[in-house]
GROMACS .gro file of C-alpha atoms in nm:
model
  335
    1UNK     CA    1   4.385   4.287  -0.983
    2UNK     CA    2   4.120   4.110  -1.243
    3UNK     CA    3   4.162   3.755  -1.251
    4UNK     CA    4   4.256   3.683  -0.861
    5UNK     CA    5   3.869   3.621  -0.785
    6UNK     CA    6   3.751   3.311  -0.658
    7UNK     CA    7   3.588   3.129  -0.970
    8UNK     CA    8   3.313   2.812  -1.027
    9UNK     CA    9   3.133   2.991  -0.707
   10UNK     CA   10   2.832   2.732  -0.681
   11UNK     CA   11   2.534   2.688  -0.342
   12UNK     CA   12   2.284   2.391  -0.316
   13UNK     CA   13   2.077   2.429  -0.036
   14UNK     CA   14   1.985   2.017   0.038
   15UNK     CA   15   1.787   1.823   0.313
   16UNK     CA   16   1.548   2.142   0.361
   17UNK     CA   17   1.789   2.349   0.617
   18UNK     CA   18   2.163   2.278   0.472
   19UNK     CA   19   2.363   2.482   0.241
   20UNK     CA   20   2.710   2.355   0.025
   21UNK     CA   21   2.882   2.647  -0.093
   22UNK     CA   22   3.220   2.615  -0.307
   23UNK     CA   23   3.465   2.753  -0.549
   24UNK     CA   24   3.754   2.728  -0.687
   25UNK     CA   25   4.111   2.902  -0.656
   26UNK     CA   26   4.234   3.183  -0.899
   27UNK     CA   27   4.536   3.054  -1.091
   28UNK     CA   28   4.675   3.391  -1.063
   29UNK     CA   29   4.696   3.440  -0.724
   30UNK     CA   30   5.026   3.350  -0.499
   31UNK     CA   31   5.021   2.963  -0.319
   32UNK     CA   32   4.977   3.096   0.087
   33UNK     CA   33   4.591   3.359  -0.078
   34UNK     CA   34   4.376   3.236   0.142
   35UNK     CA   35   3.948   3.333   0.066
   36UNK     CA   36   3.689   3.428   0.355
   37UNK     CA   37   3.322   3.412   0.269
   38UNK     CA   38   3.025   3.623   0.431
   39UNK     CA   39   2.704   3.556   0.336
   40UNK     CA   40   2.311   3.727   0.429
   41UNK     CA   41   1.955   3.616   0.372
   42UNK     CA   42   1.882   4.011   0.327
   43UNK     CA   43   2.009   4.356   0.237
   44UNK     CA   44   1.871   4.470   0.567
   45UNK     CA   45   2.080   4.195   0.735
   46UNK     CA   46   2.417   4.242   0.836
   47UNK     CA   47   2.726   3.992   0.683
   48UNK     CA   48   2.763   3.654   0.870
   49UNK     CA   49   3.094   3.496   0.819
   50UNK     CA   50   3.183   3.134   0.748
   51UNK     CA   51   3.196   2.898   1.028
   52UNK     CA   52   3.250   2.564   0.869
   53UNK     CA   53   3.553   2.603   0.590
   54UNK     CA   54   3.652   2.328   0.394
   55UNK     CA   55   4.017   2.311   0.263
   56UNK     CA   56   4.203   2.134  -0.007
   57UNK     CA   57   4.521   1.986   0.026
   58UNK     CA   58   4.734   2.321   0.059
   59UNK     CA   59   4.507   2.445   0.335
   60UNK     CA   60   4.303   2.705   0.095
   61UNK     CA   61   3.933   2.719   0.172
   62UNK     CA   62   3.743   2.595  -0.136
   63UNK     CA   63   3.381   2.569   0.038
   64UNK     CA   64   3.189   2.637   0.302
   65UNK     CA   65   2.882   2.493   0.514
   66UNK     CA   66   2.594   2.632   0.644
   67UNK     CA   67   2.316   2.446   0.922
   68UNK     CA   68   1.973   2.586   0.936
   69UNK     CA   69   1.937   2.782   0.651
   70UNK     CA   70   1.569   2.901   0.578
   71UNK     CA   71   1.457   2.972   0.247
   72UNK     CA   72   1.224   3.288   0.136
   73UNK     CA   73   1.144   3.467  -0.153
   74UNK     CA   74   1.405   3.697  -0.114
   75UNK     CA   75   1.730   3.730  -0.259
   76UNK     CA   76   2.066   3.637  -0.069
   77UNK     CA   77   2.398   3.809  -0.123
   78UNK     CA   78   2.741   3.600  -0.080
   79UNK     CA   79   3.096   3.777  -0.042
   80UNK     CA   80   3.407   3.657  -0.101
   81UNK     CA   81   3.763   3.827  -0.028
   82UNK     CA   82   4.097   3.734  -0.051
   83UNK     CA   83   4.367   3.784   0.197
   84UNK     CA   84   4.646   4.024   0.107
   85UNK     CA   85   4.705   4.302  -0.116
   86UNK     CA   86   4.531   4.339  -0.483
   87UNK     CA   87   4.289   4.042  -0.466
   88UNK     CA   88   3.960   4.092  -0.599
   89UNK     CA   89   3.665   4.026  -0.430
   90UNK     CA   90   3.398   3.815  -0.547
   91UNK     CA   91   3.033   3.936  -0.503
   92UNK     CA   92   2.680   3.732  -0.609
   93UNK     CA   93   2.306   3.746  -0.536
   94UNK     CA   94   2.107   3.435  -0.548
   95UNK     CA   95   1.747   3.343  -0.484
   96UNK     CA   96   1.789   3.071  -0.240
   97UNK     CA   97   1.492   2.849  -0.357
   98UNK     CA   98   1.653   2.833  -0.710
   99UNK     CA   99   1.897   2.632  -0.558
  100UNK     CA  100   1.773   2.408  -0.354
  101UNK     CA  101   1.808   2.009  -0.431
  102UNK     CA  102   1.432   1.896  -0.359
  103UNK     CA  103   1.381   1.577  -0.132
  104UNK     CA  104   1.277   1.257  -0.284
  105UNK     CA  105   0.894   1.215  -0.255
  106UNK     CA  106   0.747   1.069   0.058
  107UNK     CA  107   0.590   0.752   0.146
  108UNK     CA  108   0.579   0.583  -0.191
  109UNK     CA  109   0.283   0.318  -0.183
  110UNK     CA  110   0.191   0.049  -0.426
  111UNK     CA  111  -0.136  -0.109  -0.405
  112UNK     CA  112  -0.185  -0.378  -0.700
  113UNK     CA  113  -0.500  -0.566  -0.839
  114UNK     CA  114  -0.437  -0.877  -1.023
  115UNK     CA  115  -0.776  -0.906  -1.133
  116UNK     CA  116  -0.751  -0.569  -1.323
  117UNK     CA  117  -0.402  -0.558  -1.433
  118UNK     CA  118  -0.351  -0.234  -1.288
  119UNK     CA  119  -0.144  -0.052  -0.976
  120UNK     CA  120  -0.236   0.240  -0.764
  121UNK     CA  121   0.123   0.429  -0.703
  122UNK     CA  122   0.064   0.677  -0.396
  123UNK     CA  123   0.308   0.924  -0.230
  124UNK     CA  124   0.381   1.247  -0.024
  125UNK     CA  125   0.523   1.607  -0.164
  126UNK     CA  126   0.901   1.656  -0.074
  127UNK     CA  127   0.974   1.864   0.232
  128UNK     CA  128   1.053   2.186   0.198
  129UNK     CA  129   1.080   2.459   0.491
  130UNK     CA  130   0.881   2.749   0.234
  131UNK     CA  131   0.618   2.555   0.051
  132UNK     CA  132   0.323   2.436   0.206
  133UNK     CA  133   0.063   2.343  -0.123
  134UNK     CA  134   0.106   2.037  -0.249
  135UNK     CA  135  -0.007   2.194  -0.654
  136UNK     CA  136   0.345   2.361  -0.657
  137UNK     CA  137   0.504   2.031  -0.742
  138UNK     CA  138   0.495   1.811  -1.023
  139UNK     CA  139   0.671   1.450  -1.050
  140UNK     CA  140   0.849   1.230  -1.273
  141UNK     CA  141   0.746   0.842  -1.260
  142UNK     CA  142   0.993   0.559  -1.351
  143UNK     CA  143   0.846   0.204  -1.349
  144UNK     CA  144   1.126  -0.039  -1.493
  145UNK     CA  145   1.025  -0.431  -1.529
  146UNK     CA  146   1.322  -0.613  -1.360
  147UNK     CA  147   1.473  -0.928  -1.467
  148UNK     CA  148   1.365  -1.233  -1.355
  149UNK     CA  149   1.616  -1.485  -1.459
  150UNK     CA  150   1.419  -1.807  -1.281
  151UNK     CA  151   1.085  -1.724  -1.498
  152UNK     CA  152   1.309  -1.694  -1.772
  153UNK     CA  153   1.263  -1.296  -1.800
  154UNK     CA  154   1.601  -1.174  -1.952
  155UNK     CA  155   1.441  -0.812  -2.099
  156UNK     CA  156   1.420  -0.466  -1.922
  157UNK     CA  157   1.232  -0.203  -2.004
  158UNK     CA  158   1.174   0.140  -1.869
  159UNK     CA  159   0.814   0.394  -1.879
  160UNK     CA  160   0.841   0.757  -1.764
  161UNK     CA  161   0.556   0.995  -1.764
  162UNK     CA  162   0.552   1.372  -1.579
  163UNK     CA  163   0.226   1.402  -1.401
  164UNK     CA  164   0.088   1.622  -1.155
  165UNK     CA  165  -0.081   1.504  -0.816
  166UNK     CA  166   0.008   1.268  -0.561
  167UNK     CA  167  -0.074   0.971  -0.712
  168UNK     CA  168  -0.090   0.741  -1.054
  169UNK     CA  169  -0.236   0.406  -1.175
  170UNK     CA  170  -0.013   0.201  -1.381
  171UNK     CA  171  -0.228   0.037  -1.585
  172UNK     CA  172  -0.012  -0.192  -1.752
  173UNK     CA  173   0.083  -0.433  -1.489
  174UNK     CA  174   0.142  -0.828  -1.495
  175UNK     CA  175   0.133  -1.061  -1.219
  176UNK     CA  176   0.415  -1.232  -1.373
  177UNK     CA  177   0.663  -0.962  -1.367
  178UNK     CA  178   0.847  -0.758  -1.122
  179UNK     CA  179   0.889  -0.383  -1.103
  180UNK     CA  180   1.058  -0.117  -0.959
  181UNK     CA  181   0.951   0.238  -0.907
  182UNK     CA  182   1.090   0.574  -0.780
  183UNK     CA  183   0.990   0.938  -0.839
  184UNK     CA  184   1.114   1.254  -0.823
  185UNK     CA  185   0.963   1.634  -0.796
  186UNK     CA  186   1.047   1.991  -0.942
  187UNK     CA  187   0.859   2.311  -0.982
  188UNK     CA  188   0.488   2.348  -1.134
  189UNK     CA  189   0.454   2.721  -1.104
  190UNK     CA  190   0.568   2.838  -0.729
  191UNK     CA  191   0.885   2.964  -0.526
  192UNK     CA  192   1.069   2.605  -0.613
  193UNK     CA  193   1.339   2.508  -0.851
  194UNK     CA  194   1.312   2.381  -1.169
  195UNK     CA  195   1.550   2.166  -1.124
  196UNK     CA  196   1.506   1.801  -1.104
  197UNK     CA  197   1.508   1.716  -0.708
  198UNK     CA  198   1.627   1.369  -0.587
  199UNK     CA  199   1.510   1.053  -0.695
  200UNK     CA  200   1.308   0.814  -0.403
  201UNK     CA  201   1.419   0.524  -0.271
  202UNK     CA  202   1.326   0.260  -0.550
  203UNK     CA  203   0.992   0.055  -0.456
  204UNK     CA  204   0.993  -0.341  -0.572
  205UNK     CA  205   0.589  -0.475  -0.659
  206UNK     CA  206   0.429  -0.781  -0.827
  207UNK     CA  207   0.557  -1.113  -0.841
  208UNK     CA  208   0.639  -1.231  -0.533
  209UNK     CA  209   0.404  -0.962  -0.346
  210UNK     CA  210   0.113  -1.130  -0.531
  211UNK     CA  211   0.214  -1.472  -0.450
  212UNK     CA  212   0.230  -1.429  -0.061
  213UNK     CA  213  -0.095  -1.298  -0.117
  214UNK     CA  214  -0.283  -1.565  -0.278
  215UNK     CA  215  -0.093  -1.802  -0.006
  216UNK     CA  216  -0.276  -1.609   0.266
  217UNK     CA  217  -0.613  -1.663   0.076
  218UNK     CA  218  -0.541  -2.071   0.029
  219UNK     CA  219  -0.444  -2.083   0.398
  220UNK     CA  220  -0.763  -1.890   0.462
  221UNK     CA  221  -0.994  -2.086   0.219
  222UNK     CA  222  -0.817  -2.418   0.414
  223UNK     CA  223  -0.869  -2.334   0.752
  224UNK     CA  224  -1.252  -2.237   0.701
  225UNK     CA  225  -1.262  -2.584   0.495
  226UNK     CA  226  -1.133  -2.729   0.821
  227UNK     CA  227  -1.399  -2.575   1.068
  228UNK     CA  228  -1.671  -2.697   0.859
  229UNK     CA  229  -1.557  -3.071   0.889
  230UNK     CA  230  -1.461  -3.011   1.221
  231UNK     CA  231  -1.847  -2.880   1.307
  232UNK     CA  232  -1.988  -3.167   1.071
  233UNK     CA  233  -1.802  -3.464   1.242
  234UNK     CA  234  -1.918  -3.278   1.596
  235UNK     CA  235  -2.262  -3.325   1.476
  236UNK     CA  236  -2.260  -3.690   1.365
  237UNK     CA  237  -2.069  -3.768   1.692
  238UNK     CA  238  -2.357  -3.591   1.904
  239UNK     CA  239  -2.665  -3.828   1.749
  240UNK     CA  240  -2.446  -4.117   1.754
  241UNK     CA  241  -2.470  -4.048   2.153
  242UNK     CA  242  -2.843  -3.918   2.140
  243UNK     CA  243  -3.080  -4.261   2.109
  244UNK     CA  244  -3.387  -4.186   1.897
  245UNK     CA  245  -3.667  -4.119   2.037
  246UNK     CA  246  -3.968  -4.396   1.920
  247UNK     CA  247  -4.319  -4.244   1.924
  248UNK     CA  248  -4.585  -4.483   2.071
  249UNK     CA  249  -4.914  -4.566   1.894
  250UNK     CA  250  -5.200  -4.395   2.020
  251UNK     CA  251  -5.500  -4.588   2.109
  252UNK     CA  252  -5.723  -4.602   1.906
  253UNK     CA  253  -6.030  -4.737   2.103
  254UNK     CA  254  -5.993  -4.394   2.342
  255UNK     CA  255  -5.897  -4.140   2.091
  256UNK     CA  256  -6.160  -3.879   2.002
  257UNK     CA  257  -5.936  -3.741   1.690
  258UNK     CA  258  -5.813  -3.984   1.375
  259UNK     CA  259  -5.432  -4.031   1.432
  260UNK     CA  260  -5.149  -3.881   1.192
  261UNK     CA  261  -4.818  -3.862   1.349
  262UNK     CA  262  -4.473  -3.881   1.188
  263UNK     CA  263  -4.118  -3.908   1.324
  264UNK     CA  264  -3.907  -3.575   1.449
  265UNK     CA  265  -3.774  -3.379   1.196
  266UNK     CA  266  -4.021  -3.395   0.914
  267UNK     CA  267  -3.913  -3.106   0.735
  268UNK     CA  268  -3.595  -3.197   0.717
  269UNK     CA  269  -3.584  -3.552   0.637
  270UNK     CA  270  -3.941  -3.629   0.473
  271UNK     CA  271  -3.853  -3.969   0.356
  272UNK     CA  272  -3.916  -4.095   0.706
  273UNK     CA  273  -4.267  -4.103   0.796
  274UNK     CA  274  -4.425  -4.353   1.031
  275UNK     CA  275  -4.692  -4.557   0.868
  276UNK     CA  276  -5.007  -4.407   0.974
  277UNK     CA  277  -5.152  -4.678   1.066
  278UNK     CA  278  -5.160  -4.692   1.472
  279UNK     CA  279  -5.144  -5.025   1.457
  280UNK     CA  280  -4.851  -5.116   1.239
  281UNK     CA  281  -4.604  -4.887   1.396
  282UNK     CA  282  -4.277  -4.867   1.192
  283UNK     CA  283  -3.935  -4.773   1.405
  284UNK     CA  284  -3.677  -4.635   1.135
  285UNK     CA  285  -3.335  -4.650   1.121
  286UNK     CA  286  -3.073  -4.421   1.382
  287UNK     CA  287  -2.825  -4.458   1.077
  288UNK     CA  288  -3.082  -4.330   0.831
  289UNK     CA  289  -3.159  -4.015   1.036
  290UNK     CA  290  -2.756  -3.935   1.083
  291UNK     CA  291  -2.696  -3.970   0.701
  292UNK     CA  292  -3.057  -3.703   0.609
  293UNK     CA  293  -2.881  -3.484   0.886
  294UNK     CA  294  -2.535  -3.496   0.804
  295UNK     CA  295  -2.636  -3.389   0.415
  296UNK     CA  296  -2.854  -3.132   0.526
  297UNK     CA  297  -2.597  -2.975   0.749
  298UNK     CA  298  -2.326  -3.030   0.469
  299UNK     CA  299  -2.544  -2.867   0.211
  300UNK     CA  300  -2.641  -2.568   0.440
  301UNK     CA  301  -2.314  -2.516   0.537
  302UNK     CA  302  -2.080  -2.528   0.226
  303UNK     CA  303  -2.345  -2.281   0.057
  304UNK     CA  304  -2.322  -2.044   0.331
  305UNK     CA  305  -1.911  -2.042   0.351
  306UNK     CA  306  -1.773  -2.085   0.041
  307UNK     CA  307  -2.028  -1.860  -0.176
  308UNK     CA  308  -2.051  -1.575   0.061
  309UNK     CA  309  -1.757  -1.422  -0.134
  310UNK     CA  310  -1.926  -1.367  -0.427
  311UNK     CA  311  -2.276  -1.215  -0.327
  312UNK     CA  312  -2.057  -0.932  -0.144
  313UNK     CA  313  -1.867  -0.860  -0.400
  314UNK     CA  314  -2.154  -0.815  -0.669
  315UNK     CA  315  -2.359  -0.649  -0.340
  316UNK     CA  316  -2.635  -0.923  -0.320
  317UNK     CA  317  -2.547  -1.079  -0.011
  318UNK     CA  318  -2.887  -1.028   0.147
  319UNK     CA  319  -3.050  -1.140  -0.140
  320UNK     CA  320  -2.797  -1.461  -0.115
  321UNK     CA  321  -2.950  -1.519   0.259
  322UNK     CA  322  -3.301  -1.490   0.168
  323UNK     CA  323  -3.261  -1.740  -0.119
  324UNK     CA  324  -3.082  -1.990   0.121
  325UNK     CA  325  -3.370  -2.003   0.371
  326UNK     CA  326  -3.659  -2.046   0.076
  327UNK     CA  327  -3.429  -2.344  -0.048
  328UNK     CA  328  -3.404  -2.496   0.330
  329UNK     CA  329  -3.749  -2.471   0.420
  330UNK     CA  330  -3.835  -2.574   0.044
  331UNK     CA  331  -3.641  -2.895   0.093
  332UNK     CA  332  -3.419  -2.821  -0.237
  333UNK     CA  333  -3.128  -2.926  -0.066
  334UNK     CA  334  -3.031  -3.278  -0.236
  335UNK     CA  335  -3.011  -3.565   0.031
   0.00000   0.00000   0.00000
């Protein structure tokens, strides 16, 4: 009889291999009409029956479930009868990939630079068990500024662009603000549904991300600070233990050669020089030759750590070496 079908009949096929199929009762039919479905990938296939019913609250199958369902370009036919005499039988073909609910994305990465206001969003296709090029999808991007009720940020806003590829720079970010992001996929011209697919887990950035981050570079920046005392108060401790050395006049009655001498480390400290006269020999001071050292050392030293940074990042750190050398054998250093 017309009108005891099944009706709503509706199949998702979700998480890659599962299928949901369900429908709804005919008014028409008598209460104890019970429905069988039988379902095939192919014609050429023969009619598998339901193994997994599920039943409302008379006991009348309304769905079904299906494990390990594979999806192809062919078209699947689904079969419905009703138990009894005179009740119509329901019969539909359906393209499987036209109803399957895409995954979320995969692996959603955000990489930001506070220095250029901008954020590199990365991720992964869906998975799907017939689609293997990653060109057959395109995505939907939602970035949403969150509120921040301690910075006094009471506003939300919301951006969303359709793009294809796998990844997108936001180019409107602040270090001030937090963020939220998720993404979903459909079709872009292939065997998939064009159908929205399911939105990713949402991904928080900025904020407090960038402020653990500059707290690793000030604990960084310290404990370098740190080593260079450390290696400066090593030094001033080793020629506090080291006497100086006092060069003896030469005699002049049995030298052959006129006599120039000066005290050890000219180069460095060139304030220092013995008088060069032989005969009025002039011992200078230990102190004097710790405080030249501990300069030089200082000035050597806090050029060579705490400027690096910059000559690698504008690709002259060679350059930055050679230039350090000229000014320590040129004496430039100020003492």
């Amino acid at each position: 009889m017309n009108g005891t079908a099944i009706e709503n009949f509706i199949c998702v096929i979700y998480n890659v291999s599962f299928m949901n199929c369900t429908w709804h009762v005919s008014r028409t039919v008598p209460g104890d009409t019970q429905y069988f479905l039988y379902w095939k990938s192919s014609q050429k296939e023969d009619f598998i029956g339901c193994q997994n019913y599920v039943k409302d609250n008379w006991g009348r199958h309304t769905g079904c479930r299906f494990q390990n369902v594979t999806i192809e370009d062919k078209r699947a036919y689904f079969l419905v009868n009703g138990s009894g005499q005179n009740i119509q039988s329901y019969e539909n073909r359906i393209y499987l990939y036209k109803i399957e609910k895409l995954t979320p994305p995969l692996n959603v990465t955000v990489n930001c630079t506070g220095l250029s206001h901008s954020c590199e969003i990365k991720w992964q296709p869906p998975r799907t068990s017939h689609v293997k090029r990653d060109t057959c999808f395109k995505y939907q991007v939602v970035i949403e500024k969150k509120v921040d009720p301690e910075k006094g940020i009471k506003d939300t806003s919301k951006m969303e662009t359709n793009i294809t590829g796998n990844s997108y720079i936001f180019d409107s970010f602040s270090a001030e603000r937090r963020y939220s992001i998720k993404i979903r996929a459909t079709d872009n011209g292939c065997l998939v549904s064009k159908n929205w697919g399911e939105w990713s887990t949402p991904v928080e950035f900025g904020g407090e991300q960038l402020m653990s981050t500059s707290s690793y570079l000030l604990l960084l920046v310290s404990g370098l600070a740190a080593s260079v005392v450390f290696f400066l108060c090593a030094v001033n401790i080793y020629l506090k233990t080291v006497p100086a050395r006092v060069l003896q006049p030469k005699d002049p009655f049995h030298e052959i050669a006129p006599m120039n001498f000066q005290v050890y480390f000219p180069s460095i400290c060139p304030k220092f020089v013995v008088n060069e006269d032989p005969l009025q020999f002039q011992r200078y001071d230990l102190s004097d030759r710790e405080m030249c050292i501990s300069k030089e050392f200082f000035s050597f030293f806090f050029f060579f750590f705490f400027f690096p940074s910059v000559g690698v990042l504008k690709e002259e750190f060679h350059m930055k070496i050679i230039l350090l050398v000229f000014l320590f054998h040129s004496k430039i250093f100020v003492i």
